[in-house]
Amino acid sequence: MEKIRPLIWNGESLLLLDQRALPQEEIYVHCRSAAEVGESIRGMVVRGAPAIGVAAAFAMVLAARVIAFSPDINDGNTFNWPFFLSKLVETGVMLKNTRPTAVNLSWGVERMLKRAEELTGTAPLEALSQLEELACHIYEDDIAINKRIGEYGSTLLPTPCSILTHCNAGALATAGYGTALGVVRSAFKAGKEIQVFADETRPFLQGSRLTAWELQQEGIPVSLIVDGAAGYLLRSRRINCVIVGADRIAANGDVANKIGTYMLAVLAEKHNIPFYVAAPRSTFDFSLSSGEEIEVEERGGEEVTHLKGVAVAPPGIGAINPSFDITPASLVTAIVTEYGIIHHPDRAAIEHFFASKGGNS
Amino acid sequence: MEKIRPLIWNGESLLLLDQRALPQEEIYVHCRSAAEVGESIRGMVVRGAPAIGVAAAFAMVLAARVIAFSPDINDGNTFNWPFFLSKLVETGVMLKNTRPTAVNLSWGVERMLKRAEELTGTAPLEALSQLEELACHIYEDDIAINKRIGEYGSTLLPTPCSILTHCNAGALATAGYGTALGVVRSAFKAGKEIQVFADETRPFLQGSRLTAWELQQEGIPVSLIVDGAAGYLLRSRRINCVIVGADRIAANGDVANKIGTYMLAVLAEKHNIPFYVAAPRSTFDFSLSSGEEIEVEERGGEEVTHLKGVAVAPPGIGAINPSFDITPASLVTAIVTEYGIIHHPDRAAIEHFFASKGGNS
């Protein structure tokens, strides 16, 4: 059992650890329908690319149950599979529209839809059971994948090692172990002397609220800095590497991740410090040839003008609030996946890597 | 009369517009002694290199009055000048220790001390009056200097012009017009089409609280971004130039300014966007050969772990909170001073520039 459980499936509903309330309060939001899960994703009760992919899978289970017992499902005496599937597709569209940038969301939805299609003609209760099983498998698999990422990534770190990270690519961003912080966890468990510096990550403060809390729970040394202090830290050479997660990686290795990531990559290059991205295969989107094609979510300006509900800017001031930025592959030293490490990622290296590992889509 | 008056000298005390309370409240802190001014500088009631230099000058006036009327001042029947001067020096040390990085603070103190020494032997009331006159002159001169900086700087800006700025180098950081924002003001008054993007500037939020408010008062279009979004903005090429102020400039042109400035300079270089520093001659410190010698103030971690008194990080998490960083001269496109513009600043260019303008120390 993992210590930090951002998502709990109790067989009837999905409990989401409310990441808006952390670290002051550890409360769970009970989602009893796909719509409630969708609202929780949009409102950032749950966030982090892998975590929202897993949440979406369970949302599809909740939707499938409702659809399977709806009055319209029986076509005469038979279960109306086309109706069932088309309603599930509608749910999937709703879920995918909650947040556009992280590809794992759409990946989770698509995996569930594919399975539902394959189940066409099966006894309905059996089909529902198999869908639930797949969602649980996606959940368990996410943790297993993160642990493999952690093991591979750990080999990149010297000891002692000072690491700068951004946002939260930890247990809270996944089913329970973390990508970037999975690497940190694995290195720490392997006995390496680790010191993490966490950007606070405005506007949502994932660094100070989530990463600091999560590492504190594990006893891993962590210090906070404001986002603007990263350059100072990297220039003073107290940092061995930068490790971040990813929300979507294009076929050429361009990385969409939390706003502020690109700045770190530019600074790391300037100071010859390795810049690592830790992400599962499911974060790669081979349908996009470059990062230019990745849609960057723009969230409301009030996240910038307000802090915890308190206005910091004068009334009437507008804000631009892109939630992600794109880091070109040329600035990425390596991408750590569950299949191993892609050094100097570019289109050819990524293609060759996954082909050799049997992990191509 | 300037619209925004961060410091008001009423002949008996110094009123400081409380920059911790802006933009929600416009209240003045009354400082009746040098110690009160010192506390206000340390606590950031007043901040910004030129503004704290002016505040320090008035603090010296307040101290001089107390010392001149203290019981120990009469040596027999004569005014004890050595006692007067040594007590003033003590006050100066106290003031300079409130914040170490901005050189203008020490510059303001030293100017007052020098005048006091020159006045040795004068009738005491006349001396006090002349010290007050000098402080008022420093105040008025700061505004005049900023307006000259603004005029020179304005010539660098195209129209339309999108400007990214950091922290607050505006009226609130000076006696009343601003250095970086003085350039913006002058360009706007000259009819140029100006759009300002302001980094919010954590931890003290000078961007969202002060710069946004100040530009809004003047009707100059301004949009906020989180500090981490600067890279996104510069990469999307919506920005014509970056303009910031400075807290201390070494003889070789290295610039100490608010934490986060260095990141912007690196990003501006990466994107071939001009990076301008606007600062008066008094911000240059020719006693330091490079930025490596500039002391960077580290403030308390609670500025990072808390926001407006509300904890954002879990209890027990430490934070590193350097208040400034150093931008090497090689990243600075030009420094705009009241004497004109120093292009591609380096030791030779700066020396030659001030020698030719008669502004060398």
XYZ file of C-alpha atoms in Angstrom:
722
model
C 0.000 0.000 0.000
C 1.395 3.388 -0.973
C 1.660 6.040 1.697
C 0.130 8.804 -0.399
C -3.029 7.818 -2.247
C -4.316 10.561 -4.519
C -7.037 8.275 -5.926
C -8.953 5.509 -4.155
C -11.438 3.307 -5.985
C -13.823 1.749 -3.488
C -15.782 -0.283 -6.009
C -18.623 2.204 -6.169
C -17.066 5.626 -6.334
C -13.745 7.331 -6.892
C -12.286 9.181 -3.927
C -9.929 11.986 -4.886
C -7.522 13.516 -2.386
C -8.408 17.205 -2.712
C -5.187 18.792 -3.943
C -6.636 22.287 -3.586
C -6.821 21.781 0.185
C -3.365 20.284 0.715
C -1.218 20.574 2.743
C -3.464 22.156 5.359
C -6.216 19.561 5.011
C -6.247 15.977 3.815
C -9.788 15.495 2.591
C -11.246 13.317 -0.131
C -13.823 14.365 -2.693
C -16.265 11.525 -3.445
C -17.055 11.243 -7.140
C -20.065 9.068 -7.865
C -20.398 9.899 -11.558
C -18.247 10.619 -14.594
C -19.504 14.206 -14.484
C -18.247 14.597 -10.926
C -14.859 13.198 -11.917
C -14.796 15.596 -14.879
C -15.537 18.552 -12.630
C -12.805 17.440 -10.250
C -10.290 17.278 -13.086
C -11.302 20.692 -14.407
C -11.206 22.203 -10.927
C -7.835 20.583 -10.124
C -9.041 18.485 -7.197
C -6.896 15.931 -9.005
C -4.068 17.054 -11.303
C -0.913 15.691 -12.854
C -0.971 14.011 -16.247
C -0.849 10.349 -15.140
C -3.293 10.914 -12.254
C -5.945 12.470 -14.451
C -5.489 9.610 -16.935
C -6.270 7.111 -14.161
C -9.165 9.241 -12.888
C -10.622 9.332 -16.394
C -10.483 5.535 -16.615
C -12.548 5.211 -13.436
C -14.899 7.917 -14.699
C -15.544 5.702 -17.711
C -16.412 2.811 -15.363
C -18.897 5.022 -13.520
C -20.388 6.176 -16.827
C -20.605 2.624 -18.189
C -22.646 1.532 -15.176
C -25.120 4.366 -15.532
C -25.497 3.811 -19.261
C -25.858 0.023 -18.843
C -28.773 0.493 -16.458
C -30.447 3.367 -18.295
C -34.034 2.859 -19.556
C -32.932 3.199 -23.194
C -30.358 0.419 -23.110
C -32.699 -2.427 -24.059
C -33.455 -2.762 -27.727
C -36.349 -5.164 -27.409
C -34.859 -7.872 -25.257
C -31.237 -7.285 -26.203
C -28.583 -4.987 -24.754
C -28.137 -2.081 -27.184
C -24.372 -2.129 -27.714
C -24.250 0.710 -30.268
C -26.178 2.915 -27.829
C -23.883 1.879 -24.974
C -20.747 2.626 -26.981
C -21.963 5.924 -28.368
C -22.897 7.159 -24.898
C -19.473 6.095 -23.637
C -17.854 8.032 -26.485
C -19.859 11.099 -25.412
C -18.569 10.707 -21.874
C -15.050 10.411 -23.221
C -15.398 13.673 -25.152
C -16.684 15.397 -22.024
C -13.722 14.109 -20.022
C -11.126 14.998 -22.640
C -12.480 18.546 -22.796
C -11.890 19.171 -19.100
C -8.183 19.795 -19.648
C -6.627 19.890 -23.100
C -2.866 19.613 -22.614
C -2.109 16.355 -20.789
C -2.342 13.511 -23.285
C -2.742 10.860 -20.561
C -6.322 11.972 -20.068
C -7.215 11.125 -23.625
C -5.058 7.987 -23.438
C -7.014 6.724 -20.400
C -10.326 7.417 -22.108
C -9.254 5.747 -25.345
C -8.033 2.609 -23.593
C -11.393 2.218 -21.891
C -13.321 2.847 -25.122
C -11.222 0.325 -27.025
C -11.901 -2.316 -24.410
C -15.618 -1.530 -24.421
C -15.672 -2.021 -28.178
C -13.859 -5.327 -27.872
C -16.429 -6.434 -25.319
C -19.349 -5.912 -27.718
C -21.775 -8.808 -27.391
C -20.476 -9.932 -23.984
C -22.958 -10.290 -21.135
C -23.444 -6.717 -19.827
C -22.500 -7.421 -16.200
C -19.420 -9.263 -17.357
C -18.515 -6.314 -19.594
C -18.922 -3.848 -16.723
C -16.766 -6.039 -14.546
C -14.061 -6.206 -17.193
C -14.104 -2.422 -17.625
C -13.649 -1.998 -13.892
C -10.826 -4.502 -14.011
C -9.079 -2.547 -16.753
C -9.357 0.719 -14.798
C -7.882 -1.006 -11.753
C -5.142 -2.404 -13.942
C -4.368 1.071 -15.327
C -4.135 2.291 -11.737
C -1.833 -0.513 -10.579
C 0.170 -0.343 -13.756
C 0.765 3.376 -13.292
C 2.452 2.721 -9.959
C 4.513 -0.121 -11.420
C 5.525 2.054 -14.382
C 6.559 4.878 -12.067
C 8.715 2.541 -10.053
C 10.488 1.416 -13.208
C 10.969 5.064 -14.220
C 12.344 5.676 -10.754
C 14.854 2.856 -11.015
C 16.121 3.938 -14.415
C 16.234 7.590 -13.408
C 18.071 6.878 -10.194
C 21.052 5.618 -12.206
C 21.466 9.148 -13.617
C 21.962 10.743 -10.208
C 25.297 11.095 -8.425
C 25.522 11.056 -4.660
C 25.313 13.489 -3.032
C 22.865 15.054 -5.458
C 21.067 18.403 -5.387
C 17.986 18.343 -7.575
C 15.811 21.191 -8.736
C 12.236 20.245 -9.589
C 9.195 22.190 -10.701
C 5.488 21.700 -10.036
C 4.557 18.304 -8.637
C 5.402 15.223 -10.647
C 5.080 13.046 -7.590
C 2.777 10.516 -6.005
C 0.076 13.183 -6.081
C 0.395 13.584 -9.848
C 0.113 9.865 -10.510
C -1.567 6.807 -9.023
C 0.918 6.889 -6.214
C 4.689 6.963 -6.747
C 5.534 9.741 -9.123
C 7.577 10.336 -12.259
C 10.147 13.051 -11.472
C 9.669 12.476 -7.742
C 9.613 8.729 -8.409
C 13.210 9.147 -9.565
C 13.947 11.099 -6.388
C 12.242 8.431 -4.241
C 14.128 5.591 -5.881
C 17.481 7.354 -5.517
C 16.717 8.118 -1.877
C 15.683 4.519 -1.205
C 18.876 3.358 -2.916
C 20.762 5.240 -0.203
C 21.828 8.255 -2.244
C 22.247 11.534 -0.428
C 19.508 13.655 -1.942
C 18.594 17.313 -1.494
C 15.600 18.618 -3.403
C 14.941 22.258 -4.209
C 11.327 22.777 -5.177
C 10.049 25.779 -7.138
C 6.861 26.918 -5.473
C 5.206 26.899 -8.937
C 2.785 29.756 -9.146
C -0.081 30.126 -9.665
C -1.350 26.841 -8.193
C 1.650 26.420 -5.843
C 2.076 22.719 -6.545
C 5.678 23.005 -5.364
C 5.059 24.481 -1.929
C 1.729 22.777 -1.302
C 2.245 19.349 -2.846
C 5.900 18.537 -3.596
C 7.140 19.897 -0.263
C 4.408 18.010 1.607
C 4.988 14.780 -0.258
C 8.760 14.776 0.232
C 8.333 15.747 3.859
C 6.117 12.672 4.352
C 8.963 10.525 3.041
C 11.685 12.271 5.026
C 13.473 13.457 1.881
C 15.199 16.836 2.468
C 13.460 19.616 0.559
C 13.790 23.394 0.436
C 11.424 25.768 -1.278
C 12.337 28.643 -3.562
C 10.205 31.101 -5.487
C 10.134 30.370 -9.212
C 12.235 33.447 -9.892
C 15.087 32.150 -7.724
C 15.864 29.162 -9.967
C 18.376 31.154 -12.002
C 20.176 32.284 -8.860
C 20.340 28.700 -7.624
C 21.585 27.265 -10.910
C 24.135 30.065 -11.293
C 25.500 29.448 -7.810
C 26.102 25.822 -8.915
C 24.402 24.202 -5.973
C 22.344 22.059 -8.339
C 23.388 18.808 -10.033
C 20.363 18.397 -12.253
C 16.836 19.511 -13.011
C 14.117 16.833 -13.144
C 10.542 17.478 -14.195
C 7.545 15.477 -15.370
C 5.609 16.024 -18.592
C 2.028 16.483 -19.725
C 2.585 15.619 -23.372
C 5.654 14.773 -25.421
C 5.513 15.196 -29.199
C 7.074 12.694 -31.608
C 10.180 14.887 -31.906
C 10.708 15.020 -28.127
C 9.323 18.508 -27.474
C 7.866 18.507 -23.968
C 4.731 20.234 -22.703
C 4.905 20.659 -18.941
C 3.815 23.105 -16.229
C 4.373 26.773 -16.996
C 7.896 27.694 -15.936
C 9.502 24.467 -17.148
C 10.870 26.050 -20.319
C 12.694 28.718 -18.292
C 14.403 26.012 -16.250
C 15.469 24.185 -19.401
C 17.006 27.372 -20.846
C 18.798 28.070 -17.565
C 20.023 24.479 -17.269
C 21.474 24.702 -20.775
C 23.142 28.025 -19.918
C 24.825 26.420 -16.909
C 25.574 23.012 -18.448
C 23.352 21.277 -15.937
C 21.477 18.148 -17.112
C 17.762 18.648 -17.693
C 15.817 15.409 -17.293
C 12.179 14.660 -18.076
C 10.568 11.653 -16.386
C 7.419 10.388 -18.082
C 5.703 7.134 -19.002
C 5.212 5.942 -22.558
C 1.581 7.076 -22.288
C 2.707 10.727 -22.196
C 4.124 10.481 -25.728
C 1.784 11.675 -28.454
C 3.085 10.346 -31.764
C 0.234 12.038 -33.607
C 1.957 15.384 -33.072
C 5.140 15.949 -34.992
C 6.349 18.791 -32.757
C 5.546 20.796 -29.669
C 4.131 23.592 -31.831
C 1.047 21.403 -32.300
C 0.394 20.919 -28.593
C -2.575 22.873 -27.328
C -1.608 24.961 -24.300
C -4.451 25.410 -21.832
C -5.057 29.012 -20.765
C -6.746 29.150 -17.392
C -8.554 32.073 -15.798
C -6.567 35.168 -14.839
C -7.964 35.096 -11.311
C -5.468 32.330 -10.480
C -2.797 35.012 -10.940
C -4.589 38.028 -9.486
C -5.763 36.096 -6.428
C -4.051 33.864 -3.910
C -6.137 31.460 -1.894
C -9.146 33.610 -2.684
C -7.472 36.849 -1.589
C -6.939 39.539 -4.236
C -3.300 40.547 -4.603
C -3.660 42.739 -7.687
C -5.863 45.816 -7.927
C -9.381 45.269 -9.305
C -9.602 45.435 -13.079
C -6.104 44.159 -13.852
C -6.003 41.406 -16.456
C -3.672 38.442 -16.362
C -2.427 35.955 -18.900
C -2.377 32.483 -17.419
C -0.985 29.805 -19.731
C -0.923 26.617 -17.699
C 1.882 24.952 -19.652
C 4.820 25.764 -21.844
C 6.759 23.828 -24.448
C 10.387 22.881 -23.967
C 12.093 21.991 -27.246
C 13.743 18.567 -27.325
C 17.118 20.203 -27.967
C 17.133 21.416 -24.353
C 16.309 17.980 -22.897
C 19.326 15.934 -21.809
C 17.324 12.723 -21.444
C 13.779 11.404 -21.083
C 13.382 8.668 -18.487
C 10.618 6.185 -19.321
C 9.538 2.838 -17.909
C 11.389 1.234 -20.823
C 14.673 2.948 -20.069
C 16.402 6.245 -20.817
C 16.255 8.142 -24.097
C 19.423 10.224 -24.235
C 19.452 13.389 -26.377
C 15.892 12.781 -27.511
C 14.850 13.673 -31.044
C 12.450 12.108 -33.525
C 14.884 9.393 -34.644
C 16.142 8.555 -31.157
C 12.609 8.262 -29.789
C 11.358 6.135 -32.689
C 14.352 3.863 -32.493
C 14.099 3.588 -28.726
C 10.474 2.503 -28.603
C 10.831 0.256 -31.662
C 13.672 -1.574 -29.961
C 11.637 -1.911 -26.759
C 8.428 -3.005 -28.454
C 6.691 0.049 -27.002
C 5.639 1.833 -30.193
C 2.034 2.821 -30.547
C 3.052 67.426 -7.959
C 3.443 63.758 -8.777
C 0.368 61.542 -8.708
C 1.978 58.764 -6.696
C 3.969 59.943 -3.690
C 5.753 57.088 -1.930
C 7.538 59.519 0.440
C 6.231 62.783 1.859
C 8.414 65.024 4.040
C 6.193 67.318 6.092
C 9.033 69.192 7.775
C 8.764 67.187 10.973
C 8.369 63.589 9.970
C 8.642 61.315 6.965
C 5.401 59.778 5.721
C 5.890 56.522 3.836
C 3.172 55.057 1.632
C 2.892 51.552 3.083
C 3.841 49.295 0.177
C 2.915 46.178 2.150
C -0.717 47.302 2.151
C -1.009 48.305 -1.502
C -3.054 48.003 -3.625
C -5.887 47.236 -1.228
C -5.128 50.154 1.093
C -3.361 53.470 0.600
C -2.077 54.286 4.042
C 0.976 56.201 5.215
C 3.336 55.158 7.990
C 4.545 58.187 9.998
C 8.238 57.976 10.818
C 9.318 60.445 13.487
C 12.820 59.084 14.053
C 15.685 57.552 12.113
C 14.986 54.268 13.890
C 11.418 54.283 12.619
C 12.626 54.951 9.084
C 15.154 52.132 9.468
C 12.437 49.725 10.585
C 10.277 50.783 7.659
C 13.108 50.097 5.220
C 13.847 46.708 6.774
C 10.158 45.785 6.832
C 9.642 46.972 3.238
C 7.090 49.670 4.023
C 9.297 51.539 1.553
C 11.389 49.624 -0.983
C 13.144 50.199 -4.274
C 16.759 51.297 -4.399
C 16.261 55.033 -5.124
C 13.337 55.325 -2.695
C 15.247 53.868 0.218
C 18.157 56.162 -0.611
C 15.838 59.176 -0.294
C 14.232 57.757 2.858
C 17.680 57.329 4.402
C 18.521 60.972 3.687
C 15.443 62.121 5.602
C 16.240 59.643 8.373
C 19.583 61.425 8.750
C 17.745 64.745 9.102
C 15.569 63.277 11.856
C 18.637 61.840 13.594
C 20.570 65.100 13.301
C 17.776 66.969 15.064
C 17.662 64.547 17.968
C 21.437 64.534 18.349
C 21.653 68.335 18.104
C 19.230 68.716 20.999
C 20.550 65.891 23.156
C 21.905 66.731 26.655
C 25.421 65.609 25.696
C 25.790 67.942 22.749
C 27.193 70.915 24.639
C 30.861 70.742 25.427
C 30.947 73.560 27.922
C 29.288 76.361 25.994
C 30.099 75.070 22.499
C 28.312 72.653 20.198
C 30.229 69.362 20.278
C 30.757 68.752 16.554
C 32.801 65.538 16.913
C 30.029 64.088 19.094
C 27.380 65.224 16.593
C 29.219 63.685 13.655
C 30.055 60.413 15.402
C 26.436 59.938 16.437
C 25.357 60.659 12.856
C 27.845 58.059 11.612
C 26.286 55.543 14.031
C 22.862 56.317 12.613
C 24.240 55.838 9.127
C 25.593 52.395 10.010
C 22.221 51.424 11.467
C 20.454 52.555 8.299
C 22.893 50.858 5.938
C 22.464 47.597 7.818
C 18.726 47.507 7.257
C 19.161 46.234 3.701
C 22.561 45.375 2.281
C 22.123 45.125 -1.482
C 20.852 48.466 -2.792
C 23.774 50.871 -2.944
C 21.528 53.953 -3.028
C 20.871 53.486 0.669
C 24.519 53.887 1.498
C 24.847 56.628 -1.117
C 22.055 58.663 0.542
C 23.629 58.226 3.977
C 27.097 59.157 2.738
C 25.895 62.307 1.007
C 24.281 63.486 4.223
C 27.365 62.630 6.301
C 29.643 64.452 3.903
C 27.505 67.569 4.105
C 27.397 67.359 7.901
C 31.191 67.231 7.983
C 31.421 70.221 5.669
C 29.098 72.118 7.991
C 31.382 71.634 11.006
C 31.522 74.895 12.948
C 28.370 76.366 11.413
C 25.616 77.581 13.742
C 23.761 74.379 14.738
C 20.289 75.523 13.608
C 21.726 76.630 10.297
C 23.435 73.248 9.922
C 20.187 71.400 10.628
C 18.404 73.548 8.106
C 21.033 72.845 5.475
C 20.837 69.107 6.094
C 17.070 69.231 5.614
C 17.612 71.233 2.450
C 19.995 68.606 1.075
C 17.525 65.772 1.806
C 14.798 67.725 0.005
C 17.194 68.319 -2.867
C 17.979 64.569 -3.065
C 14.230 63.940 -3.191
C 13.547 66.496 -5.929
C 16.650 65.504 -7.824
C 15.582 61.862 -7.847
C 12.403 62.784 -9.692
C 14.301 64.994 -12.135
C 16.867 62.233 -12.727
C 14.125 59.692 -13.359
C 12.510 61.965 -15.900
C 15.809 62.268 -17.755
C 16.210 58.457 -17.632
C 12.685 58.207 -18.981
C 13.411 60.517 -21.897
C 16.597 58.712 -22.897
C 15.005 55.299 -22.462
C 11.946 56.215 -24.470
C 14.126 56.634 -27.569
C 14.953 52.917 -27.389
C 11.326 51.824 -27.705
C 9.518 51.231 -30.990
C 5.799 51.836 -31.320
C 3.804 49.752 -30.769
C 5.944 48.233 -28.042
C 5.331 45.263 -25.747
C 7.492 45.466 -22.663
C 8.168 42.858 -20.027
C 9.170 44.204 -16.621
C 9.962 42.631 -13.302
C 9.371 43.791 -9.738
C 8.545 47.486 -9.393
C 11.039 50.022 -10.650
C 8.378 52.692 -10.752
C 7.225 55.770 -8.909
C 6.873 53.604 -5.823
C 10.516 52.539 -5.978
C 11.777 56.105 -6.272
C 10.818 59.569 -5.119
C 8.043 59.568 -7.642
C 8.537 58.819 -11.336
C 10.427 55.587 -11.685
C 13.421 54.186 -13.509
C 12.209 51.259 -15.654
C 8.620 52.480 -15.364
C 9.895 56.033 -15.875
C 10.959 54.873 -19.341
C 7.508 53.353 -19.835
C 5.828 56.575 -18.622
C 7.906 58.780 -20.895
C 7.260 56.600 -23.933
C 3.546 56.546 -23.162
C 3.468 60.327 -22.725
C 5.331 60.672 -26.015
C 2.356 58.964 -27.655
C 3.877 55.546 -28.187
C 1.548 52.555 -28.118
C 2.698 50.693 -25.045
C 1.666 47.345 -23.583
C 3.327 46.251 -20.376
C 3.535 42.681 -19.130
C 4.405 42.588 -15.449
C 5.850 39.566 -13.665
C 4.022 39.234 -10.379
C 7.448 38.951 -8.658
C 7.186 36.526 -5.800
C 7.633 36.539 -2.901
C 6.708 40.183 -2.205
C 4.461 40.492 -5.299
C 5.769 43.912 -6.289
C 4.551 43.241 -9.827
C 0.922 42.453 -9.060
C 0.593 44.735 -6.075
C 2.673 47.753 -7.086
C 3.533 47.839 -10.793
C 0.026 46.848 -11.893
C -1.511 49.426 -9.546
C 0.864 52.179 -10.583
C 0.373 51.669 -14.312
C -3.367 51.370 -13.846
C -3.355 54.798 -12.150
C -1.706 56.231 -15.263
C -3.957 54.396 -17.726
C -1.032 52.458 -19.222
C -2.167 48.987 -20.404
C -0.745 46.251 -18.204
C -1.234 42.488 -17.930
C 0.073 40.277 -15.170
C 1.856 36.973 -15.559
C 3.349 34.609 -13.006
C 7.148 34.730 -12.956
C 7.329 31.290 -14.527
C 5.394 32.434 -17.595
C 8.080 34.864 -18.791
C 9.776 32.191 -20.885
C 6.489 31.308 -22.556
C 5.855 34.964 -23.329
C 9.332 35.650 -24.707
C 9.253 32.459 -26.761
C 5.916 33.386 -28.308
C 7.586 36.649 -29.432
C 4.960 38.977 -28.096
C 7.647 41.008 -26.354
C 9.835 43.750 -27.858
C 12.095 44.277 -24.884
C 12.666 43.638 -21.198
C 13.232 46.670 -18.945
C 14.159 46.437 -15.273
C 15.646 48.671 -12.601
C 18.738 47.947 -10.526
C 19.783 47.885 -6.896
C 23.522 48.056 -7.477
C 25.684 48.060 -10.591
C 29.340 47.058 -10.291
C 32.125 48.856 -12.162
C 32.066 46.180 -14.885
C 28.316 46.574 -15.477
C 27.092 43.499 -13.572
C 23.627 44.293 -12.225
C 22.101 43.315 -8.892
C 18.328 43.475 -9.089
C 15.254 41.721 -7.696
C 15.420 37.926 -7.646
C 14.211 36.623 -11.008
C 15.932 39.324 -13.070
C 18.798 37.056 -14.094
C 16.364 34.484 -15.515
C 14.793 37.172 -17.681
C 18.198 38.273 -18.945
C 19.103 34.704 -19.913
C 15.753 34.255 -21.651
C 16.039 37.598 -23.438
C 19.471 36.591 -24.758
C 18.083 33.217 -25.878
C 15.375 34.991 -27.871
C 17.438 37.943 -29.111
C 15.263 40.403 -27.271
C 16.922 43.569 -25.897
C 17.412 43.581 -22.130
C 17.545 47.119 -20.733
C 18.443 48.299 -17.238
C 17.267 51.754 -16.155
C 19.150 53.213 -13.200
C 20.586 56.521 -12.001
C 24.301 57.197 -11.607
C 23.851 56.699 -7.853
C 23.171 52.986 -8.399
C 26.686 52.431 -9.752
C 29.179 51.202 -7.190
C 32.666 51.752 -8.588
C 34.210 50.260 -5.470
C 33.133 46.807 -6.650
C 34.928 45.437 -9.667
C 32.263 42.841 -10.458
C 28.894 41.506 -9.433
C 30.562 38.662 -7.544
C 31.388 41.205 -4.834
C 27.805 42.382 -4.359
C 26.250 41.156 -1.144
C 22.921 39.460 -1.854
C 20.412 39.878 0.965
C 18.781 36.643 2.114
C 15.436 37.320 3.714
C 13.374 35.029 5.924
C 11.926 31.858 4.431
C 8.457 32.714 5.704
C 8.079 35.143 2.783
C 8.099 32.028 0.583
C 6.181 29.609 2.791
C 3.466 32.164 3.575
C 1.352 34.459 1.463
C -0.274 37.458 3.066
C 0.175 35.722 6.413
C -1.433 32.481 5.245
C 0.752 29.354 5.228
C 0.953 27.730 1.812
C 3.646 25.159 2.596
C 3.373 22.478 5.278
C 4.835 23.365 8.692
C 8.530 22.641 9.045
C 9.490 23.203 5.394
C 12.508 25.445 4.925
C 12.900 27.971 2.143
C 15.809 29.774 0.582
C 14.914 33.383 -0.073
C 17.614 35.386 -1.808
C 16.136 38.806 -2.430
C 18.326 39.680 -5.407
C 20.362 38.061 -8.122
C 23.248 39.206 -10.273
C 22.919 39.634 -14.028
C 26.297 39.699 -15.766
C 26.934 42.762 -17.929
C 27.301 40.528 -20.990
C 23.531 39.927 -20.896
C 22.661 43.638 -20.670
C 21.920 45.328 -23.990
C 22.081 48.834 -22.527
C 21.940 50.737 -19.247
C 19.828 53.879 -19.350
C 21.048 56.617 -16.987
C 20.216 60.267 -16.483
C 23.372 61.071 -18.486
C 22.317 58.989 -21.474
C 22.528 55.395 -22.654
C 25.461 53.045 -22.130
C 25.257 50.484 -24.924
C 26.849 47.053 -24.393
C 28.065 48.021 -20.949
C 31.398 46.765 -19.710
C 34.115 48.260 -17.522
C 35.649 50.323 -20.315
C 32.356 51.512 -21.778
C 31.046 52.584 -18.370
C 34.258 54.384 -17.402
C 34.442 56.159 -20.712
C 30.762 57.072 -20.610
C 30.823 58.726 -17.204
C 34.214 60.363 -17.836
C 32.825 61.980 -20.977
C 29.705 63.125 -19.108
C 31.544 64.426 -16.058
C 29.630 61.975 -13.886
C 32.500 59.905 -12.486
C 32.718 59.482 -8.765
